[in-house]
Short mmCIF file of C-alpha atoms in Angstrom, two decimals:
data_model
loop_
_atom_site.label_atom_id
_atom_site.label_comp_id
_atom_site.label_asym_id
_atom_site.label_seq_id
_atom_site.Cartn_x
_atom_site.Cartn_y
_atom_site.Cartn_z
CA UNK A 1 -8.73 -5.36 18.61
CA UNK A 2 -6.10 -2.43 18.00
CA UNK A 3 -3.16 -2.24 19.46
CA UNK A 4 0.00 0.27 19.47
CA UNK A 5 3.42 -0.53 19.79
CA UNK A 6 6.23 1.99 20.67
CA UNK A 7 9.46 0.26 20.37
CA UNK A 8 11.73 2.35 22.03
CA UNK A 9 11.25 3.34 25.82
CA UNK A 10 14.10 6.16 25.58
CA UNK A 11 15.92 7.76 22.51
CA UNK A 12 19.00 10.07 23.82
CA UNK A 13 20.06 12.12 20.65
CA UNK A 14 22.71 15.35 20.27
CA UNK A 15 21.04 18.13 19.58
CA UNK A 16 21.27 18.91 15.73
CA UNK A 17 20.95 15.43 14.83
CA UNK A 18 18.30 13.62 13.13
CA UNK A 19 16.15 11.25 15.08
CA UNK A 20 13.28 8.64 14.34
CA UNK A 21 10.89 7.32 17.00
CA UNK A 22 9.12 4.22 16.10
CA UNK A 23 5.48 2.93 15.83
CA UNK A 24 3.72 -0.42 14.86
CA UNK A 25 0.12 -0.54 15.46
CA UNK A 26 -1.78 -3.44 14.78
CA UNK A 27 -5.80 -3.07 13.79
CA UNK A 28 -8.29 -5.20 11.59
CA UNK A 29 -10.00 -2.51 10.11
CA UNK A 30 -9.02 0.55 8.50
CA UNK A 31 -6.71 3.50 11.03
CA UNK A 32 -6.39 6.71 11.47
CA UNK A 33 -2.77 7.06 13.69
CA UNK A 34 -1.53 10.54 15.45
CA UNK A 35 1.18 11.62 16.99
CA UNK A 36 0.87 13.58 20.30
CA UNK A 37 4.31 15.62 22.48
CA UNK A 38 4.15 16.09 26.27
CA UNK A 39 6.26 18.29 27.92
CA UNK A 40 7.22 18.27 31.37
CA UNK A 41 4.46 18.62 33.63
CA UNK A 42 1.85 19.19 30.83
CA UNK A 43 -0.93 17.40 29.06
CA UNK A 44 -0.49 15.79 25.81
CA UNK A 45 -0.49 17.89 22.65
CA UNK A 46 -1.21 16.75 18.71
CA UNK A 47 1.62 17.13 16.63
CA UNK A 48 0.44 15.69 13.78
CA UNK A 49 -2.31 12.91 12.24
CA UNK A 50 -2.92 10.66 9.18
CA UNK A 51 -6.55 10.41 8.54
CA UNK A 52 -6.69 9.63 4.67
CA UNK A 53 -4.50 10.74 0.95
CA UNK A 54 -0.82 11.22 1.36
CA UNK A 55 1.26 8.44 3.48
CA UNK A 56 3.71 11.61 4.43
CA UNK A 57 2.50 13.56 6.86
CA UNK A 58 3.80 16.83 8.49
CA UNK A 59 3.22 18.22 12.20
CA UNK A 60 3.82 21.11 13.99
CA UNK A 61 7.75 21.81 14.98
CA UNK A 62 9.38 20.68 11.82
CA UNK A 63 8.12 16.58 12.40
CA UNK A 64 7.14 14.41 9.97
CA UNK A 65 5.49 11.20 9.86
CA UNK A 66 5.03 8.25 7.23
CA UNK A 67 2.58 5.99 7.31
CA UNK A 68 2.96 2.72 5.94
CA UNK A 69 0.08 0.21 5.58
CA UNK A 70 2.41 -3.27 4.61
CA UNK A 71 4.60 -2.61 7.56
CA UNK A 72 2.04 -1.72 9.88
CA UNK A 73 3.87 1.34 11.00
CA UNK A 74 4.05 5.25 11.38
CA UNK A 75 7.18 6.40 12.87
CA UNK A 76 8.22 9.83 13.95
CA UNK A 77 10.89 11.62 12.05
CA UNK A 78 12.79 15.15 12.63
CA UNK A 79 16.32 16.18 10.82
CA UNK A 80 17.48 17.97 13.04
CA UNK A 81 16.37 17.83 16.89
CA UNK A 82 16.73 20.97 19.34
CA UNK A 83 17.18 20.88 23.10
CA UNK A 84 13.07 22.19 23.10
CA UNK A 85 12.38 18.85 21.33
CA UNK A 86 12.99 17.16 24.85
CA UNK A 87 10.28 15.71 25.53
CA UNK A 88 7.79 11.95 25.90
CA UNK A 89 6.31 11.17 22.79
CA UNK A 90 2.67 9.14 22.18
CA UNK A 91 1.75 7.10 19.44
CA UNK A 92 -2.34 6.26 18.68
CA UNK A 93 -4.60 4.86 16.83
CA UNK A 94 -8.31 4.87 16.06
CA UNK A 95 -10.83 3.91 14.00
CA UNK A 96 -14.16 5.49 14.73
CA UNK A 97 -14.21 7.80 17.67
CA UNK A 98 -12.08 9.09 19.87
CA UNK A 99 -13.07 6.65 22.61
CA UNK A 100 -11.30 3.76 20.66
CA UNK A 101 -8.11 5.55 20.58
CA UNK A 102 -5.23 3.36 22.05
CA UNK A 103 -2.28 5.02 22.93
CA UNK A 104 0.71 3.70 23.05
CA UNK A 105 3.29 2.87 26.08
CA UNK A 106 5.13 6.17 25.36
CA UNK A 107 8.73 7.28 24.33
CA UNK A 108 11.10 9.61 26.28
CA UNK A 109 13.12 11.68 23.97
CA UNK A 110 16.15 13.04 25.21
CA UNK A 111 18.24 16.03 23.52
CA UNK A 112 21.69 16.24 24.65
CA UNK A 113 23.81 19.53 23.91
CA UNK B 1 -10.10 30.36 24.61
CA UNK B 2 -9.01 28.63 27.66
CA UNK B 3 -9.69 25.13 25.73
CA UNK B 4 -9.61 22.39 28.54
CA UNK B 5 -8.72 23.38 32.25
CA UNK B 6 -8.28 20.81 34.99
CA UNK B 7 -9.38 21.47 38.65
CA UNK B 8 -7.42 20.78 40.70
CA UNK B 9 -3.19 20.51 39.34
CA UNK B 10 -1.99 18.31 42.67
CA UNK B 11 -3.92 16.58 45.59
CA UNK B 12 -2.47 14.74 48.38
CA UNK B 13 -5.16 11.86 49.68
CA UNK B 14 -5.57 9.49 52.11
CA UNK B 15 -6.67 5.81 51.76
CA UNK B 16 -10.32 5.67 52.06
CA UNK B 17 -11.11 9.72 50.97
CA UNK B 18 -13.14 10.90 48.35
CA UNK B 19 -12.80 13.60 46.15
CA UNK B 20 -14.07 14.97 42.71
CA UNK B 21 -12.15 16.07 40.27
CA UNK B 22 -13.39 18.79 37.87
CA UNK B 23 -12.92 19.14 33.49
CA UNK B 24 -14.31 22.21 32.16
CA UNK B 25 -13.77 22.81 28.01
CA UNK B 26 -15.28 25.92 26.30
CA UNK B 27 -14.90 24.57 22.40
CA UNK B 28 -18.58 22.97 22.38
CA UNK B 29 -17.21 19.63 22.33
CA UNK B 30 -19.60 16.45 22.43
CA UNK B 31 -16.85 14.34 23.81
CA UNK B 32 -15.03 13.73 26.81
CA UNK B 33 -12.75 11.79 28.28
CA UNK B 34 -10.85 10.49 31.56
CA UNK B 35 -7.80 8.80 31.42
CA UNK B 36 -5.02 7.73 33.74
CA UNK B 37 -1.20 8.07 33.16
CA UNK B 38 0.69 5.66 34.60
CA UNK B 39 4.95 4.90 34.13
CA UNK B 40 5.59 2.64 31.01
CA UNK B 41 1.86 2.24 30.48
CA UNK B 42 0.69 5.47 28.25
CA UNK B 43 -2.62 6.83 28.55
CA UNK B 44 -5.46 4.50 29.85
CA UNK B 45 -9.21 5.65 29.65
CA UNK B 46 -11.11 5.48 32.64
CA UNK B 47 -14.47 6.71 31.55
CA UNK B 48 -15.95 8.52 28.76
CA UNK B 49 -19.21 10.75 27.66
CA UNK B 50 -20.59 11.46 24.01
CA UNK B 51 -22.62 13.95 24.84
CA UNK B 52 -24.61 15.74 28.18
CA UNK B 53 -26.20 13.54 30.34
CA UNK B 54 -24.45 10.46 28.87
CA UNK B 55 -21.45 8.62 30.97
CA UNK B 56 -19.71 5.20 29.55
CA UNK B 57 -17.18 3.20 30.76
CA UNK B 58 -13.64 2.84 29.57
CA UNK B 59 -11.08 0.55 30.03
CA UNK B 60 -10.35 0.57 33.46
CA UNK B 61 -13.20 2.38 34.94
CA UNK B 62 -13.23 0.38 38.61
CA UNK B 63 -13.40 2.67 41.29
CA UNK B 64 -14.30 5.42 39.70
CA UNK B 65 -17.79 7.62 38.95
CA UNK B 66 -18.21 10.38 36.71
CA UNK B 67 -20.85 12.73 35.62
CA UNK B 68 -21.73 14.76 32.60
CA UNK B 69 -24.53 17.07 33.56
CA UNK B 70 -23.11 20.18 31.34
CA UNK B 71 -21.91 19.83 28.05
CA UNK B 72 -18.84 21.77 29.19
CA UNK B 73 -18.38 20.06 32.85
CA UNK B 74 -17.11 16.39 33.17
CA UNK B 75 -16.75 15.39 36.52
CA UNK B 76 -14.21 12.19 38.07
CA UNK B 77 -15.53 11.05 41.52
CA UNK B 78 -13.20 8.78 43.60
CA UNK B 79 -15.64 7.70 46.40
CA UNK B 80 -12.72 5.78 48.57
CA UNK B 81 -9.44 6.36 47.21
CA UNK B 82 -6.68 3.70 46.86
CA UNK B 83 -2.86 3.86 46.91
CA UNK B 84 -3.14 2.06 43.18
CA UNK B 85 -4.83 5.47 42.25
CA UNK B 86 -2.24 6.85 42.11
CA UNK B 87 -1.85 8.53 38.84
CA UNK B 88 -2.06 11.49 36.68
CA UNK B 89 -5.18 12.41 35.50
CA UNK B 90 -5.84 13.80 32.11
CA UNK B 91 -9.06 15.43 30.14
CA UNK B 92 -9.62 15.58 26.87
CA UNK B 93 -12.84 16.24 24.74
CA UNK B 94 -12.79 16.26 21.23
CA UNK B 95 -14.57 17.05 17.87
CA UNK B 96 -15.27 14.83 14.85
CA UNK B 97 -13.37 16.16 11.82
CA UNK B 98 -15.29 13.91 9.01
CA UNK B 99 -13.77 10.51 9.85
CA UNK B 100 -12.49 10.48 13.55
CA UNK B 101 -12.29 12.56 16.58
CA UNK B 102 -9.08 14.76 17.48
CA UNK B 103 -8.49 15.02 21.21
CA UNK B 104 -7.40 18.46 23.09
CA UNK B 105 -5.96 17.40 26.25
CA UNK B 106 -6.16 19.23 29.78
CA UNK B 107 -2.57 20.18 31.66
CA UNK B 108 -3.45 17.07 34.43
CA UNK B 109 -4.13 16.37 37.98
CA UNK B 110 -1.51 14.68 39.71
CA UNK B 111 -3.54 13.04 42.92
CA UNK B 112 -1.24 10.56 45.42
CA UNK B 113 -2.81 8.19 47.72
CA UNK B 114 -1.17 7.78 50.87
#
């Protein structure tokens, strides 16, 4: 069974700083792991997904993401955060089909001025 | 393209109503899903379909119906709602891109159950 982990609940951050949101998954087979942005009173959006080739991966709005296999992880990165970046953050995972994807718990980012 | 429009964005209900709540995508998508936001708890699926005229259930499908009878129509019945419905309800349908599915996501139905 697949699961997804997102460790932190809230992240407040000043605007212009960098800021990391963090992912474990945990899956017996072989993942593919995406990163989706909701905005306030809006459905979820893809930022950005590793399917296969290059651990680094880069979304839309200057993200990034890195997946690494031995640490069972794929956390969220950004330099520098604007006040627009405020906003709840999913982590998933699949295998086959989108109706395996698990989603993870969800994490609020906050960007302070 | 409108991609995936939700029908309708808030409901009030009481215990014990029905209602139906309507997914329309224009992208030719196979796939579709339900799923339930709830605080703390991320996206849950309720009910799926792979393709028209094909429903299956997801992880917390109890309570719920749903019907696929157009490829671009998926339908969420609540036949009596409950106060632990309570929720936000998404769509999504979604494409395979060679080795898995992305997911375009609807704007949500907020429905409260008095």
């Amino acid at each position: 069974a697949q699961s997804v982990t997102q460790l932190d609940s809230q992240v407040p951050v000043f605007e212009e700083a960098p800021v990391e949101l963090r992912c474990n998954y945990s899956s017996s087979v072989s993942v593919y792991l995406f990163w989706y942005v909701q905005y306030p009173n809006q459905g979820l959006q893809l930022l950005l997904k590793y399917l296969s080739g290059s651990t680094l991966v880069k979304g839309i709005n200057g993200f990034e993401a890195e997946f690494n296999k031995s640490q069972t992880s794929f956390h969220l990165r950004k330099p520098s955060v604007h006040i627009s970046d405020t906003a709840e953050y999913f982590c998933a995972v699949s295998n086959t089909g989108g109706f395996k994807t698990i989603f993870g718990a969800g994490t609020r980012l906050f960007v302070k001025a | 393209n409108a991609g995936v429009t939700q029908t309708p964005k808030f409901r009030v209900l009481k215990t014990g109503q029905s209602m139906t709540l309507l997914c329309a995508q224009d992208m030719n998508h196979e796939y579709m899903y339900w799923y339930r936001q709830d605080p703390g708890m991320g996206l849950r699926l309720i009910h799926y379909s792979v393709g028209e005229g094909t429903t299956a259930k997801g992880e917390v499908p109890d309570g719920y119906n749903v019907s696929r009878l157009k490829k671009q129509n998926f339908l969420l019945g609540l036949e009596s709602a409950a106060p632990s419905q309570t929720s936000v309800y998404f769509c999504a349908s979604s494409y395979t891109e060679g080795l898995t599915d992305t997911q375009y996501f609807g704007p949500g139905t907020r429905l409260t159950v008095l």
